[in-house]
Short mmCIF file of C-alpha atoms in Angstrom, two decimals:
data_model
loop_
_atom_site.label_atom_id
_atom_site.label_comp_id
_atom_site.label_asym_id
_atom_site.label_seq_id
_atom_site.Cartn_x
_atom_site.Cartn_y
_atom_site.Cartn_z
CA MET A 298 -35.33 -20.07 -25.41
CA LYS A 299 -35.58 -19.48 -21.63
CA VAL A 300 -32.82 -22.03 -21.04
CA HIS A 301 -30.66 -20.15 -23.54
CA TYR A 302 -31.12 -16.85 -21.69
CA ILE A 303 -30.48 -18.50 -18.32
CA LEU A 304 -27.25 -19.95 -19.68
CA ILE A 305 -26.14 -16.54 -20.89
CA ILE A 306 -26.86 -15.02 -17.47
CA VAL A 307 -24.94 -17.78 -15.67
CA LEU A 308 -21.95 -17.39 -17.98
CA THR A 309 -21.98 -13.65 -17.46
CA LEU A 310 -22.01 -14.08 -13.69
CA VAL A 311 -19.14 -16.58 -13.86
CA GLN A 312 -17.12 -14.19 -16.00
CA THR A 313 -17.81 -11.32 -13.60
CA ILE A 314 -16.78 -13.34 -10.55
CA SER A 315 -13.70 -14.58 -12.38
CA ALA A 316 -12.71 -11.01 -13.29
CA GLN A 317 -13.08 -9.97 -9.67
CA THR A 318 -10.89 -12.78 -8.42
CA ILE A 319 -8.03 -12.61 -10.92
CA ASN A 320 -7.58 -8.86 -11.28
CA PRO A 321 -6.05 -7.45 -8.11
CA LEU A 322 -4.50 -4.02 -8.21
CA ILE A 323 -0.71 -3.92 -8.47
CA ILE A 324 0.87 -1.71 -5.82
CA ALA A 325 4.52 -0.70 -6.20
CA HIS A 326 6.25 -1.33 -2.87
CA ARG A 327 8.13 1.85 -1.90
CA GLY A 328 7.79 2.68 -5.58
CA ALA A 329 9.48 0.43 -8.11
CA SER A 330 12.00 -0.46 -5.42
CA GLY A 331 13.32 -3.52 -7.21
CA ASP A 332 14.78 -1.26 -9.89
CA ALA A 333 15.11 2.18 -8.27
CA PRO A 334 15.99 3.50 -4.80
CA GLU A 335 13.08 2.85 -2.48
CA ASN A 336 10.84 5.64 -1.23
CA THR A 337 12.23 8.26 -3.61
CA VAL A 338 10.62 10.42 -6.28
CA ALA A 339 12.59 8.44 -8.86
CA SER A 340 11.13 5.16 -7.59
CA ALA A 341 7.59 6.55 -7.65
CA ASN A 342 7.98 7.92 -11.17
CA LEU A 343 9.37 4.61 -12.43
CA ALA A 344 6.37 2.80 -10.94
CA TRP A 345 4.01 5.10 -12.83
CA GLU A 346 6.04 4.45 -15.98
CA TYR A 347 5.49 0.73 -15.37
CA ASN A 348 1.74 1.41 -15.12
CA ALA A 349 1.36 0.38 -11.47
CA ASP A 350 -2.10 1.02 -10.09
CA ALA A 351 -0.70 2.52 -6.92
CA VAL A 352 2.55 3.36 -5.17
CA GLU A 353 3.12 2.51 -1.50
CA ILE A 354 5.39 4.70 0.62
CA ASP A 355 6.38 4.97 4.29
CA ILE A 356 6.32 8.13 6.38
CA TYR A 357 8.06 9.47 9.48
CA LEU A 358 7.98 12.81 11.23
CA SER A 359 11.25 14.76 11.42
CA LYS A 360 12.40 16.79 14.39
CA ASP A 361 10.99 19.95 12.79
CA GLN A 362 7.60 18.32 12.13
CA LYS A 363 8.04 17.64 8.41
CA VAL A 364 6.55 14.47 6.94
CA MET A 365 9.43 12.54 5.40
CA VAL A 366 9.20 9.52 3.10
CA HIS A 367 11.50 6.81 4.47
CA HIS A 368 11.12 3.22 5.63
CA ASP A 369 13.49 2.95 8.59
CA ALA A 370 13.64 4.98 11.77
CA SER A 371 17.30 5.59 10.92
CA THR A 372 18.92 6.67 7.65
CA LYS A 373 21.85 4.25 8.04
CA ARG A 374 20.76 1.46 5.67
CA ILE A 375 19.88 3.75 2.77
CA CYS A 376 22.03 6.85 3.19
CA ASN A 377 25.18 5.39 4.78
CA LYS A 378 24.90 7.86 7.63
CA ASP A 379 23.18 7.00 10.88
CA LEU A 380 20.66 9.72 11.68
CA ILE A 381 17.43 9.11 13.58
CA ILE A 382 14.68 10.79 11.59
CA LYS A 383 12.58 11.94 14.55
CA LYS A 384 15.68 13.51 16.12
CA THR A 385 16.93 15.19 12.93
CA GLY A 386 15.73 18.31 11.13
CA SER A 387 14.47 18.00 7.57
CA LYS A 388 17.19 20.27 6.15
CA GLN A 389 19.87 17.92 7.43
CA LEU A 390 17.96 14.87 6.22
CA ARG A 391 17.59 16.40 2.77
CA LYS A 392 21.37 16.73 2.42
CA LEU A 393 21.76 12.95 2.45
CA ASP A 394 22.15 10.83 -0.68
CA ALA A 395 19.22 8.38 -0.74
CA GLY A 396 19.88 7.03 -4.23
CA SER A 397 23.41 5.86 -4.87
CA PHE A 398 23.05 2.82 -2.58
CA LYS A 399 20.95 1.37 -5.41
CA ASP A 400 22.91 2.61 -8.42
CA ASP A 401 25.31 5.44 -9.14
CA LYS A 402 22.88 6.85 -11.70
CA TYR A 403 20.57 7.72 -8.79
CA SER A 404 23.25 9.61 -6.90
CA GLY A 405 21.81 12.73 -5.33
CA GLU A 406 18.26 11.46 -4.84
CA LYS A 407 16.91 13.01 -1.68
CA ILE A 408 14.71 11.69 1.08
CA PRO A 409 11.45 13.20 -0.18
CA PHE A 410 8.83 15.19 1.60
CA LEU A 411 5.43 13.52 1.44
CA SER A 412 4.21 16.46 -0.62
CA GLU A 413 6.79 15.74 -3.33
CA VAL A 414 5.66 12.16 -3.80
CA ILE A 415 2.00 13.19 -3.84
CA GLU A 416 2.82 15.54 -6.72
CA THR A 417 3.89 12.56 -8.84
CA VAL A 418 0.55 10.74 -8.57
CA PRO A 419 -1.23 10.76 -11.94
CA VAL A 420 -4.97 11.06 -12.41
CA GLY A 421 -6.63 7.71 -11.87
CA LYS A 422 -3.83 6.32 -9.70
CA LYS A 423 -3.55 5.87 -5.92
CA LEU A 424 -0.92 6.57 -3.29
CA VAL A 425 -0.83 4.11 -0.39
CA VAL A 426 0.62 5.88 2.64
CA GLU A 427 2.01 3.61 5.34
CA ILE A 428 2.00 5.39 8.68
CA LYS A 429 5.31 3.93 9.78
CA SER A 430 6.24 5.90 12.89
CA GLY A 431 2.90 5.72 14.66
CA ILE A 432 0.12 8.08 15.58
CA ASN A 433 2.42 11.09 16.10
CA VAL A 434 2.70 11.72 12.35
CA VAL A 435 -1.00 11.53 11.50
CA ASP A 436 -1.98 15.16 12.13
CA GLN A 437 0.89 16.54 10.05
CA MET A 438 0.20 13.96 7.35
CA ALA A 439 -3.39 15.14 7.22
CA LYS A 440 -2.33 18.76 6.70
CA VAL A 441 -0.04 17.81 3.81
CA ILE A 442 -2.68 15.69 2.13
CA GLU A 443 -5.45 18.27 2.53
CA ALA A 444 -3.19 20.90 0.96
CA SER A 445 -2.36 18.64 -2.00
CA GLY A 446 -5.82 18.55 -3.56
CA LYS A 447 -5.43 14.80 -4.06
CA LEU A 448 -7.21 13.47 -0.99
CA ASP A 449 -9.43 11.20 -3.08
CA GLN A 450 -6.31 9.41 -4.36
CA MET A 451 -5.02 8.50 -0.89
CA ILE A 452 -5.19 5.13 0.86
CA PHE A 453 -3.82 4.53 4.37
CA ILE A 454 -2.16 1.50 5.95
CA SER A 455 -0.32 0.91 9.22
CA PHE A 456 0.88 -1.73 11.64
CA HIS A 457 -0.04 0.75 14.42
CA PHE A 458 -3.71 0.18 15.16
CA ASP A 459 -4.26 3.51 16.88
CA ALA A 460 -2.68 5.34 13.94
CA ILE A 461 -4.78 3.66 11.25
CA VAL A 462 -7.97 4.17 13.28
CA LYS A 463 -7.16 7.87 13.63
CA ALA A 464 -6.48 8.15 9.89
CA LYS A 465 -9.88 6.58 9.21
CA GLN A 466 -11.55 8.97 11.61
CA LEU A 467 -9.92 11.96 9.90
CA PHE A 468 -10.64 10.67 6.41
CA PRO A 469 -13.74 8.45 6.64
CA ASN A 470 -14.21 8.34 2.88
CA ASN A 471 -10.71 6.99 2.21
CA LYS A 472 -9.81 3.32 2.38
CA SER A 473 -7.77 2.38 5.47
CA PHE A 474 -6.27 -1.05 6.13
CA PHE A 475 -4.59 -2.61 9.15
CA LEU A 476 -1.26 -4.22 8.31
CA ILE A 477 -0.69 -7.68 9.79
CA HIS A 478 2.59 -9.62 9.76
CA SER A 479 1.48 -12.71 11.72
CA LEU A 480 -1.78 -14.31 12.78
CA SER A 481 -2.72 -16.19 15.93
CA ASP A 482 -5.41 -18.86 16.06
CA ASP A 483 -8.02 -16.29 17.12
CA TYR A 484 -7.39 -14.01 14.13
CA ALA A 485 -11.15 -13.81 13.52
CA ASN A 486 -11.36 -11.69 16.69
CA LEU A 487 -8.70 -9.40 15.26
CA PHE A 488 -10.64 -9.10 12.01
CA GLN A 489 -13.74 -8.26 14.05
CA LYS A 490 -11.80 -5.51 15.84
CA VAL A 491 -10.85 -4.11 12.44
CA LYS A 492 -14.48 -4.12 11.38
CA ASP A 493 -15.72 -2.65 14.67
CA ASN A 494 -13.39 0.32 14.18
CA LYS A 495 -14.82 0.93 10.71
CA LEU A 496 -11.61 0.07 8.87
CA ASP A 497 -12.04 -1.24 5.35
CA GLY A 498 -9.98 -4.39 5.66
CA VAL A 499 -6.60 -5.92 6.32
CA ASP A 500 -3.28 -6.00 4.49
CA LEU A 501 -1.51 -9.28 5.22
CA ASN A 502 1.88 -10.82 4.69
CA TYR A 503 1.02 -12.96 1.68
CA LYS A 504 2.29 -16.13 3.38
CA LEU A 505 -0.62 -15.90 5.83
CA ILE A 506 -3.31 -16.09 3.17
CA ASP A 507 -5.21 -19.27 2.41
CA GLU A 508 -8.81 -20.08 1.54
CA THR A 509 -9.90 -20.03 5.18
CA VAL A 510 -8.39 -16.61 5.90
CA MET A 511 -9.83 -15.29 2.64
CA GLN A 512 -13.29 -16.62 3.47
CA THR A 513 -13.17 -15.18 6.98
CA ALA A 514 -12.44 -11.73 5.57
CA GLN A 515 -15.16 -12.06 2.95
CA ASN A 516 -17.71 -13.18 5.53
CA MET A 517 -16.98 -10.03 7.51
CA ASP A 518 -17.16 -7.84 4.40
CA LEU A 519 -13.51 -6.86 4.79
CA GLU A 520 -11.14 -6.30 1.90
CA LEU A 521 -8.00 -8.43 1.94
CA HIS A 522 -4.76 -7.05 0.49
CA CYS A 523 -1.30 -8.61 0.58
CA TYR A 524 2.42 -7.77 0.59
CA THR A 525 5.25 -8.25 -0.61
CA VAL A 526 5.00 -10.61 -3.60
CA ASN A 527 7.79 -10.83 -6.18
CA ASP A 528 7.01 -14.23 -7.67
CA ALA A 529 4.53 -14.15 -10.56
CA ALA A 530 3.26 -17.69 -9.91
CA ILE A 531 2.50 -16.87 -6.28
CA ALA A 532 0.78 -13.67 -7.37
CA LYS A 533 -1.48 -15.60 -9.74
CA ASP A 534 -2.44 -18.04 -6.98
CA LEU A 535 -3.29 -15.15 -4.66
CA ALA A 536 -5.31 -13.51 -7.41
CA LYS A 537 -7.35 -16.70 -7.78
CA LEU A 538 -8.07 -16.61 -4.04
CA GLY A 539 -9.52 -13.14 -4.52
CA VAL A 540 -7.09 -10.68 -2.93
CA HIS A 541 -7.89 -7.05 -3.70
CA SER A 542 -4.30 -5.98 -4.30
CA ILE A 543 -0.75 -7.30 -4.50
CA THR A 544 2.14 -5.18 -3.32
CA THR A 545 5.43 -5.90 -5.09
CA ASP A 546 8.95 -4.59 -5.54
CA PHE A 547 8.65 -5.30 -9.26
CA PRO A 548 5.45 -3.69 -10.58
CA LYS A 549 6.47 -4.09 -14.22
CA LYS A 550 6.73 -7.86 -13.89
CA MET A 551 3.51 -8.09 -11.93
CA THR A 552 1.48 -5.91 -14.27
CA GLN A 553 2.59 -8.22 -17.07
CA ALA A 554 1.77 -11.35 -15.07
CA ILE A 555 -1.66 -10.06 -14.12
CA ALA A 556 -2.54 -8.11 -17.21
CA MET A 557 -6.20 -7.25 -16.65
CA LYS A 558 -6.99 -4.51 -14.16
CA SER A 559 -9.76 -3.80 -11.71
CA GLU A 560 -10.44 -0.95 -9.30
CA PHE A 561 -10.46 -0.72 -5.53
CA SER A 562 -13.90 -1.90 -4.55
CA THR A 563 -16.25 0.65 -3.08
CA LYS A 564 -18.76 0.19 -0.33
#
């Protein structure tokens, strides 16, 4: 009888561990950017329609101190007009067409304010805000988020270490992750720096992740997230390694490939 109960407990533990390692959250990269114009309200809404767990967006500060949702420092690639966001007022930026580059049906989509994208976030979902332009945008970002009433649904990421540390200091109860595009041989020291600054983990280019990198993060009690994965087979392999989330341009495909869901872990 005791053996029977022990077996049940072991099987339960195995199932629990398995669930934790194959159920990463699916984060829509710049919204459902594979199907809709990136970093727009339309792209965010489509991601929610596809049942993404979270939407990731990028932010810059305009000349008149408005927090704009856009990936590049310039509007040239998306809007076919070369304006530098930090040198341009929001009214002028809002006159640009940020949708028709993707499809004529999106003609007239505007570069959104951060507040507009926050408004789209449903109950139970998350918005991952990438602090793209650096530390200069953080204070204004904080004001927008505090006014939204959705602070508990915000997650922060950045390639700028000083910016992500400041975001964590302002919002200590929100998850904050350092974005990393490449790793040197002493990456464990970098992970330790992340931990020492009370960040919650790292968000890596998926090509950097293997069992050793995963184990290093786990040993330091750091979450490990990854970007940008558009191949379902690769996503499944990463899920088996135990990544906490997968950022993708195609959230519909990924939510189908990794059907079962989990939640961002809490500490």
